[in-house]
Short mmCIF file of C-alpha atoms in Angstrom, two decimals:
data_model
loop_
_atom_site.label_atom_id
_atom_site.label_comp_id
_atom_site.label_asym_id
_atom_site.label_seq_id
_atom_site.Cartn_x
_atom_site.Cartn_y
_atom_site.Cartn_z
CA MET X 185 0.00 0.00 0.00
CA ARG X 186 2.78 2.39 0.92
CA ARG X 187 4.59 1.50 -2.23
CA ARG X 188 1.56 2.32 -4.33
CA ALA X 189 1.15 5.60 -2.48
CA SER X 190 4.79 6.51 -3.05
CA LEU X 191 4.42 5.80 -6.77
CA VAL X 192 1.32 8.00 -6.98
CA LEU X 193 3.15 10.74 -5.10
CA LEU X 194 6.09 10.36 -7.46
CA ALA X 195 3.78 10.79 -10.47
CA PHE X 196 2.34 13.97 -8.94
CA ALA X 197 5.82 15.21 -8.03
CA VAL X 198 6.95 14.88 -11.65
CA PHE X 199 3.66 16.40 -12.84
CA PHE X 200 4.08 19.56 -10.78
CA ALA X 201 7.84 19.81 -11.28
CA ALA X 202 7.33 19.57 -15.05
CA LEU X 203 4.51 22.13 -14.98
CA SER X 204 6.82 24.71 -13.44
CA PRO X 205 9.11 25.37 -16.46
CA LEU X 206 6.33 24.53 -18.93
CA ILE X 207 4.14 27.31 -17.56
CA ARG X 208 6.96 29.84 -17.41
CA TRP X 209 8.69 29.12 -20.71
CA TYR X 210 5.98 27.53 -22.88
CA ALA X 211 2.54 28.65 -21.69
CA PHE X 212 3.36 32.21 -20.61
CA PRO X 213 4.75 33.44 -23.95
CA ARG X 214 1.69 32.00 -25.69
CA LEU X 215 -1.02 33.00 -23.22
CA ALA X 216 0.16 36.48 -22.21
CA LYS X 217 -1.16 38.79 -24.87
CA ILE X 218 -3.14 41.94 -25.41
CA PRO X 219 -6.75 40.98 -26.12
CA PRO X 220 -7.75 42.12 -29.62
CA SER X 221 -11.06 43.50 -28.32
CA GLN X 222 -9.58 45.90 -25.77
CA TYR X 223 -11.25 49.28 -25.35
CA GLN X 224 -9.61 51.92 -23.22
CA THR X 225 -9.90 55.63 -22.63
CA MET X 226 -7.37 57.96 -21.10
CA VAL X 227 -7.79 61.64 -20.35
CA LEU X 228 -4.77 63.87 -19.97
CA GLU X 229 -4.84 67.53 -19.02
CA ALA X 230 -2.62 70.54 -19.38
CA LYS X 231 -3.53 73.27 -16.93
CA ASN X 232 -2.78 76.95 -17.69
CA ALA X 233 -1.81 76.04 -21.20
CA THR X 234 -1.27 78.25 -24.23
CA LEU X 235 -3.40 77.72 -27.33
CA LEU X 236 -3.63 79.32 -30.72
CA ASP X 237 -6.97 80.99 -31.42
CA TYR X 238 -7.53 80.28 -35.11
CA ALA X 239 -10.13 83.08 -35.33
CA THR X 240 -7.68 85.84 -34.36
CA MET X 241 -4.48 83.91 -35.12
CA ARG X 242 -3.16 84.87 -31.69
CA SER X 243 -1.94 82.71 -28.86
CA LYS X 244 -3.83 82.90 -25.59
CA LYS X 245 -3.71 81.38 -22.14
CA VAL X 246 -6.51 78.94 -21.29
CA PRO X 247 -7.24 77.33 -17.92
CA LYS X 248 -7.18 73.80 -19.26
CA VAL X 249 -6.66 71.70 -22.36
CA SER X 250 -7.81 68.07 -22.34
CA ILE X 251 -6.46 65.27 -24.49
CA VAL X 252 -8.86 62.36 -24.76
CA GLN X 253 -7.14 59.24 -26.02
CA THR X 254 -9.34 56.29 -26.99
CA LEU X 255 -7.96 52.89 -27.97
CA LYS X 256 -10.40 50.52 -29.58
CA GLY X 257 -9.41 46.99 -30.61
CA ASN X 258 -10.73 46.10 -34.06
CA VAL X 259 -11.26 42.31 -33.86
CA GLU X 260 -12.34 41.84 -37.48
CA ALA X 261 -9.30 43.72 -38.81
CA SER X 262 -6.94 41.77 -36.55
CA GLU X 263 -8.40 38.42 -37.67
CA LYS X 264 -8.00 39.44 -41.30
CA ILE X 265 -4.32 40.31 -40.78
CA GLU X 266 -3.73 37.15 -38.72
CA ARG X 267 -4.81 35.00 -41.67
CA ASN X 268 -1.91 36.40 -43.72
CA THR X 269 0.76 36.78 -41.07
CA ASP X 270 0.31 33.65 -38.89
CA ARG X 271 0.78 35.82 -35.78
CA ASP X 272 -1.50 36.97 -33.01
CA VAL X 273 -2.16 40.53 -34.07
CA VAL X 274 -3.93 43.42 -32.38
CA VAL X 275 -5.33 46.33 -34.37
CA TRP X 276 -6.00 49.47 -32.39
CA ASP X 277 -8.03 52.24 -33.93
CA THR X 278 -7.18 55.22 -31.79
CA LEU X 279 -8.18 58.85 -31.59
CA SER X 280 -6.28 61.61 -29.82
CA TYR X 281 -8.92 64.29 -29.43
CA VAL X 282 -7.71 67.59 -28.02
CA ALA X 283 -10.33 69.91 -26.54
CA ASP X 284 -10.05 73.35 -24.96
CA HIS X 285 -11.46 74.32 -21.57
CA LYS X 286 -14.94 74.71 -23.14
CA GLY X 287 -14.76 71.26 -24.71
CA LYS X 288 -14.30 72.64 -28.21
CA LEU X 289 -12.10 70.87 -30.74
CA VAL X 290 -8.44 71.88 -30.89
CA SER X 291 -7.31 68.96 -33.03
CA ALA X 292 -8.13 65.30 -33.62
CA ILE X 293 -5.67 62.75 -34.91
CA PRO X 294 -6.81 59.18 -35.63
CA GLU X 295 -4.33 56.32 -35.89
CA ARG X 296 -4.37 52.67 -36.79
CA TYR X 297 -1.72 50.85 -34.81
CA ILE X 298 -1.08 47.19 -35.68
CA PHE X 299 1.16 45.13 -33.43
CA ASP X 300 2.04 41.65 -32.21
CA ALA X 301 -0.24 40.74 -29.30
CA HIS X 302 2.59 39.03 -27.39
CA THR X 303 5.66 41.18 -28.02
CA GLN X 304 4.08 44.53 -28.91
CA GLU X 305 6.35 44.73 -31.96
CA PRO X 306 4.70 46.59 -34.82
CA VAL X 307 3.22 44.48 -37.59
CA HIS X 308 3.29 46.10 -41.00
CA ALA X 309 0.03 45.59 -42.79
CA ARG X 310 -2.36 47.54 -44.96
CA GLY X 311 -4.17 50.17 -42.94
CA GLU X 312 -1.31 51.13 -40.63
CA SER X 313 -1.71 54.90 -40.50
CA VAL X 314 -1.54 58.22 -38.69
CA ASP X 315 -4.18 60.85 -39.48
CA GLY X 316 -5.13 58.91 -42.59
CA ASP X 317 -1.60 58.77 -43.99
CA PRO X 318 0.09 55.37 -44.39
CA VAL X 319 3.07 54.97 -42.05
CA ARG X 320 5.53 52.24 -41.17
CA ARG X 321 6.18 52.17 -37.43
CA GLU X 322 9.35 50.96 -35.81
CA GLY X 323 9.48 50.42 -32.07
CA ILE X 324 6.69 50.53 -29.52
CA GLU X 325 3.82 52.94 -29.00
CA PHE X 326 1.37 53.30 -26.09
CA LYS X 327 2.55 50.14 -24.30
CA TRP X 328 5.80 48.39 -23.44
CA PRO X 329 6.24 44.60 -23.76
CA PHE X 330 5.37 42.26 -20.91
CA LEU X 331 8.35 41.93 -18.54
CA THR X 332 9.80 45.28 -19.55
CA GLU X 333 13.56 45.46 -19.27
CA LYS X 334 15.74 48.16 -17.77
CA ARG X 335 16.99 49.44 -21.10
CA ASP X 336 16.24 51.98 -23.80
CA TYR X 337 13.48 51.22 -26.30
CA GLN X 338 12.59 52.65 -29.68
CA TYR X 339 9.38 54.65 -29.26
CA TYR X 340 7.23 55.80 -32.15
CA ASP X 341 6.32 59.47 -32.17
CA PHE X 342 3.02 59.89 -33.99
CA GLN X 343 3.52 63.63 -34.46
CA ALA X 344 6.96 63.39 -36.04
CA ARG X 345 6.07 59.99 -37.51
CA THR X 346 9.48 58.60 -36.74
CA SER X 347 10.95 56.45 -33.99
CA ALA X 348 13.54 57.61 -31.51
CA PRO X 349 15.05 56.04 -28.40
CA ILE X 350 13.16 56.41 -25.15
CA HIS X 351 15.71 56.18 -22.37
CA TYR X 352 15.42 54.14 -19.20
CA LYS X 353 16.19 56.45 -16.28
CA GLY X 354 15.70 54.29 -13.20
CA THR X 355 12.95 52.95 -10.97
CA ARG X 356 10.23 55.05 -9.32
CA THR X 357 7.26 54.19 -7.13
CA VAL X 358 3.83 55.30 -8.37
CA HIS X 359 0.81 54.64 -6.13
CA GLY X 360 2.70 51.83 -4.42
CA LEU X 361 3.72 50.16 -7.69
CA GLU X 362 7.35 49.87 -8.68
CA THR X 363 7.76 51.39 -12.14
CA TYR X 364 10.50 51.93 -14.66
CA TYR X 365 10.85 55.58 -15.64
CA PHE X 366 11.47 56.35 -19.32
CA GLU X 367 12.17 59.69 -20.95
CA GLN X 368 12.31 60.82 -24.56
CA THR X 369 13.02 64.28 -25.90
CA ILE X 370 11.97 65.16 -29.41
CA PRO X 371 13.83 68.30 -30.57
CA TRP X 372 12.07 70.97 -32.60
CA THR X 373 10.82 69.09 -35.65
CA LYS X 374 8.64 70.15 -38.55
CA VAL X 375 5.48 68.03 -38.47
CA LYS X 376 2.31 67.67 -40.47
CA VAL X 377 -0.69 69.82 -39.69
CA PRO X 378 -3.61 67.72 -38.35
CA LYS X 379 -6.45 67.27 -40.82
CA ARG X 380 -9.06 68.23 -38.23
CA LEU X 381 -8.61 71.70 -36.79
CA PRO X 382 -10.99 74.32 -35.36
CA LEU X 383 -13.10 76.57 -37.60
CA GLY X 384 -12.73 74.20 -40.50
CA ALA X 385 -9.05 74.98 -40.92
CA THR X 386 -7.17 72.40 -42.95
CA PRO X 387 -3.51 71.69 -43.70
CA GLU X 388 -4.06 73.39 -47.06
CA THR X 389 -5.47 76.62 -45.59
CA VAL X 390 -2.65 76.72 -43.04
CA GLU X 391 -0.15 76.35 -45.87
CA GLN X 392 -1.87 79.06 -47.90
CA VAL X 393 -1.47 81.46 -44.99
CA GLY X 394 2.24 80.67 -45.13
CA LEU X 395 2.57 78.71 -41.90
CA GLU X 396 4.15 75.41 -41.04
CA ARG X 397 3.83 73.43 -37.83
CA TRP X 398 6.82 72.66 -35.60
CA TYR X 399 6.83 70.66 -32.43
CA THR X 400 9.02 69.61 -29.54
CA THR X 401 8.25 67.49 -26.52
CA LYS X 402 9.76 65.88 -23.48
CA ARG X 403 7.85 62.63 -23.03
CA MET X 404 7.88 60.81 -19.69
CA PHE X 405 6.44 57.40 -18.88
CA TRP X 406 6.28 55.43 -15.64
CA VAL X 407 5.90 51.83 -16.78
CA GLU X 408 4.82 48.94 -14.57
CA PRO X 409 7.40 46.39 -15.73
CA VAL X 410 5.46 43.13 -15.29
CA THR X 411 2.59 44.17 -17.58
CA GLY X 412 4.50 46.79 -19.56
CA ALA X 413 1.63 49.23 -19.02
CA PRO X 414 2.31 52.89 -18.29
CA VAL X 415 0.68 53.93 -15.01
CA ASP X 416 1.67 57.55 -15.45
CA GLY X 417 2.53 59.65 -18.46
CA GLN X 418 3.44 63.29 -18.86
CA GLU X 419 4.61 65.52 -21.67
CA ILE X 420 6.09 68.98 -21.69
CA HIS X 421 4.79 69.78 -25.11
CA LYS X 422 5.23 72.82 -27.35
CA GLU X 423 3.89 73.48 -30.83
CA GLN X 424 4.55 76.48 -33.00
CA MET X 425 3.22 77.76 -36.29
CA ARG X 426 6.25 79.19 -38.00
CA TRP X 427 6.18 81.51 -40.96
CA LYS X 428 7.55 79.82 -44.03
CA ASP X 429 10.65 81.47 -45.50
CA GLN X 430 10.45 84.25 -42.91
CA PRO X 431 12.91 83.22 -40.19
CA GLY X 432 12.83 86.67 -38.59
CA ARG X 433 9.08 86.68 -38.02
CA LYS X 434 7.92 85.65 -34.57
CA PRO X 435 6.28 82.22 -34.60
CA LEU X 436 2.79 81.65 -33.16
CA THR X 437 2.51 79.30 -30.23
CA ALA X 438 -0.09 76.74 -31.25
CA PHE X 439 0.11 74.87 -27.96
CA ALA X 440 2.32 74.92 -24.89
CA GLY X 441 1.64 73.04 -21.71
CA HIS X 442 2.57 70.37 -19.24
CA VAL X 443 0.30 67.44 -20.03
CA LYS X 444 -0.49 65.03 -17.19
CA MET X 445 -2.88 62.12 -16.68
CA ARG X 446 -6.13 63.21 -15.04
CA PRO X 447 -6.00 61.80 -11.47
CA ASP X 448 -9.24 59.76 -11.70
CA PHE X 449 -8.08 58.11 -14.93
CA GLN X 450 -4.67 57.46 -13.45
CA GLU X 451 -6.23 55.73 -10.44
CA ALA X 452 -8.39 53.59 -12.73
CA THR X 453 -5.29 52.70 -14.73
CA VAL X 454 -3.37 51.76 -11.59
CA ASP X 455 -6.26 49.50 -10.48
CA LEU X 456 -6.44 47.83 -13.89
CA VAL X 457 -2.68 47.36 -14.10
CA SER X 458 -2.52 45.97 -10.55
CA SER X 459 -5.06 43.26 -11.38
CA GLN X 460 -3.37 42.40 -14.68
CA ARG X 461 -0.03 42.35 -12.91
CA ARG X 462 -1.26 39.58 -10.62
CA LEU X 463 -2.32 37.51 -13.63
CA VAL X 464 1.06 37.90 -15.32
CA LEU X 465 2.88 37.17 -12.06
CA ALA X 466 0.76 34.03 -11.64
CA LEU X 467 2.19 32.70 -14.90
CA THR X 468 5.75 33.96 -14.44
CA ALA X 469 6.33 33.50 -10.70
CA TYR X 470 3.52 32.29 -8.43
CA LEU X 471 2.58 29.11 -10.32
CA PRO X 472 6.08 28.13 -11.55
CA TRP X 473 7.67 28.55 -8.12
CA GLY X 474 4.65 27.13 -6.29
CA PHE X 475 4.55 24.04 -8.47
CA LEU X 476 8.31 23.57 -8.21
CA VAL X 477 8.16 23.65 -4.41
CA LEU X 478 5.09 21.39 -4.41
CA GLY X 479 6.86 18.95 -6.74
CA GLY X 480 9.87 18.91 -4.43
CA LEU X 481 7.73 18.29 -1.36
CA LEU X 482 5.83 15.48 -3.06
CA LEU X 483 9.08 13.90 -4.21
CA ALA X 484 10.45 14.07 -0.66
CA LEU X 485 7.24 12.52 0.67
CA SER X 486 7.36 9.82 -1.97
CA LEU X 487 10.97 8.97 -1.10
CA THR X 488 10.19 8.99 2.62
CA LEU X 489 7.32 6.58 2.14
CA GLU X 490 9.47 4.40 -0.04
CA ALA X 491 12.31 4.41 2.47
CA ARG X 492 9.96 3.50 5.33
CA SER X 493 8.42 0.79 3.28
CA ARG X 494 11.86 -0.60 2.49
CA GLY X 495 12.95 -0.34 6.09
CA ARG X 496 9.85 -2.19 7.15
CA GLY X 497 10.46 -4.86 4.53
CA ARG X 498 14.08 -5.14 5.64
CA GLY X 499 13.04 -5.33 9.28
CA THR X 500 10.56 -8.04 8.54
CA ALA X 501 13.11 -9.91 6.54
CA GLY X 502 15.59 -9.56 9.38
CA GLU X 503 13.11 -10.96 11.87
CA GLY X 504 12.38 -13.86 9.61
CA ALA X 505 16.06 -14.55 9.16
CA ALA X 506 16.68 -14.44 12.90
CA VAL X 507 14.00 -16.90 13.57
CA GLY X 508 15.03 -18.92 10.58
CA ASP X 509 18.43 -19.44 12.12
CA ASP X 510 16.85 -22.23 14.04
CA GLY X 511 15.22 -23.77 11.07
CA PRO X 512 16.19 -24.82 7.64
CA ALA X 513 17.27 -22.03 5.45
CA GLY X 514 14.71 -21.13 2.86
CA ASP X 515 15.45 -19.87 -0.58
CA GLY X 516 13.58 -16.70 0.02
CA THR X 517 11.25 -17.28 -2.81
CA GLY X 518 8.38 -18.82 -1.01
CA PRO X 519 4.99 -17.20 -0.80
CA GLY X 520 5.09 -14.45 1.71
CA GLY X 521 8.82 -14.84 1.88
CA GLY X 522 8.50 -17.66 4.35
CA THR X 523 12.09 -18.01 5.14
CA GLY X 524 11.52 -18.59 8.81
CA THR X 525 10.35 -21.58 10.60
CA GLU X 526 7.29 -23.31 9.45
CA GLY X 527 4.18 -21.58 10.66
CA THR X 528 5.86 -18.18 10.97
CA PRO X 529 4.37 -16.26 8.10
CA ALA X 530 6.42 -13.40 6.96
CA THR X 531 4.69 -10.13 6.32
CA GLY X 532 6.80 -9.20 3.41
CA PRO X 533 5.72 -9.27 -0.18
CA PRO X 534 6.26 -12.31 -2.35
CA GLY X 535 9.91 -12.87 -2.48
CA GLY X 536 10.25 -11.21 0.90
CA GLY X 537 13.47 -11.66 2.66
CA ARG X 538 15.07 -9.97 -0.31
CA HIS X 539 15.43 -6.29 -0.47
CA ARG X 540 13.05 -4.45 -2.70
CA GLN X 541 14.46 -3.14 -5.85
CA PRO X 542 15.00 0.54 -5.64
CA VAL X 543 12.35 2.60 -7.31
CA MET Q 102 10.57 0.23 -13.56
CA ARG Q 103 7.26 1.10 -11.92
CA ALA Q 104 8.83 4.31 -10.67
CA LEU Q 105 9.81 5.21 -14.23
CA VAL Q 106 6.29 4.53 -15.42
CA ALA Q 107 4.87 6.72 -12.63
CA ALA Q 108 7.27 9.54 -13.51
CA GLY Q 109 6.38 9.17 -17.18
CA ILE Q 110 2.68 9.41 -16.41
CA GLY Q 111 3.30 12.60 -14.44
CA LEU Q 112 5.36 14.12 -17.24
CA VAL Q 113 2.88 13.22 -19.99
CA ALA Q 114 -0.02 14.59 -17.92
CA ALA Q 115 1.82 17.90 -17.41
CA LEU Q 116 2.64 18.20 -21.12
CA ALA Q 117 -0.92 17.33 -22.12
CA LEU Q 118 -2.39 19.89 -19.73
CA VAL Q 119 -0.12 22.72 -20.85
CA PHE Q 120 -0.52 21.93 -24.56
CA ALA Q 121 -4.31 21.75 -24.16
CA ILE Q 122 -4.53 25.08 -22.33
CA THR Q 123 -2.27 26.89 -24.78
CA ALA Q 124 -4.05 25.33 -27.77
CA MET Q 125 -7.39 26.57 -26.45
CA GLY Q 126 -5.96 30.06 -26.11
CA VAL Q 127 -7.99 33.09 -25.17
CA PRO Q 128 -11.24 33.98 -26.97
CA PRO Q 129 -10.77 37.14 -29.07
CA GLY Q 130 -14.01 38.80 -28.01
CA GLU Q 131 -15.84 41.37 -30.10
CA THR Q 132 -15.07 44.86 -31.25
CA SER Q 133 -16.51 47.27 -28.73
CA LYS Q 134 -19.62 49.17 -29.77
CA LYS Q 135 -18.40 52.20 -27.82
CA PRO Q 136 -17.27 55.18 -29.90
CA LEU Q 137 -13.91 56.90 -30.08
CA HIS Q 138 -14.46 59.84 -27.73
CA THR Q 139 -14.93 63.32 -29.14
CA THR Q 140 -15.96 64.76 -25.79
CA VAL Q 141 -14.19 64.74 -22.45
CA PRO Q 142 -15.59 61.88 -20.35
CA GLU Q 143 -16.59 62.77 -16.81
CA HIS Q 144 -15.52 59.45 -15.31
CA PRO Q 145 -13.09 56.66 -16.26
#
């Protein structure tokens, strides 16, 4: 009975010990992914910002500018791309809608961002765009990969439509979560004018007036490294309308402000990230380590049972042999290992009197 | 020998479980009916 129990325990020990690396190195990379149907909203604010009034073509101070960022997973589009790429793909249709303190449109830039659901690497497919223009992204955007590393990444800037390094600057604690802090500075760069502007202004009308749009930003992200999700983001952002071919003429400030996550949205993000973090940790740490320890304990228990069982068998055999000294020596092969005197049944298994073969 | 068989059963069961779970994967869900915001939401 003990022997059977030790074999069952051994099977479970191997089961759990094998699950440990399988979960970490096989299941996790396949199961951890961004769901293609994700829908998320983020509101950022710049208080006491400067905005260009397109009616008067003068810059003015406003109490607040809000940036509403919506990410919407397009499941049909991702399935279509998956059929051709043989990868798990996520397609995000996003809109960065900028509104003034009265809620009126300042600009709106839609994007289609296509990326690998597991690694967050961009996937190049038809439809990848910024403000309706086809683009080819390199590097990450919006989110870092699962298990973010302490190193620089390439980050795609949708305004400049190029990628540049975003530098790892150390660890910081945000709302009790350990985060990796990343920083990217985009120097003054000429960028495209958004297609949706106030008062029906268009890139063409802006060009006709003789203006071109320039932009610079210092972008800061606090990234929770297990999920790769930013739990805080800020930008010190400046935009100018510069007069074409008139370097001496004073540019118009189109926007200037320190953009920060609105506190209620940041708290919601922290809550979401904390729950997702536990799921990722379950696959990368809790289950692998738990199963490894459990496997070890079961193996130890199995060996203990086996050793006791052997000891008992040896003891029984010893008793039989001691008694058998007075009687004729058996060959040890009798039923019940009856190597003792007649009428002294041994308790060992058939063939008792011999040691069990090691498991 | 029986110990090897027991260990083999444990290993095969672990492989089968992990392969089955990963093969099932995660359901993709549906595209949200919610719009891309063009107003500032009051709450998250």
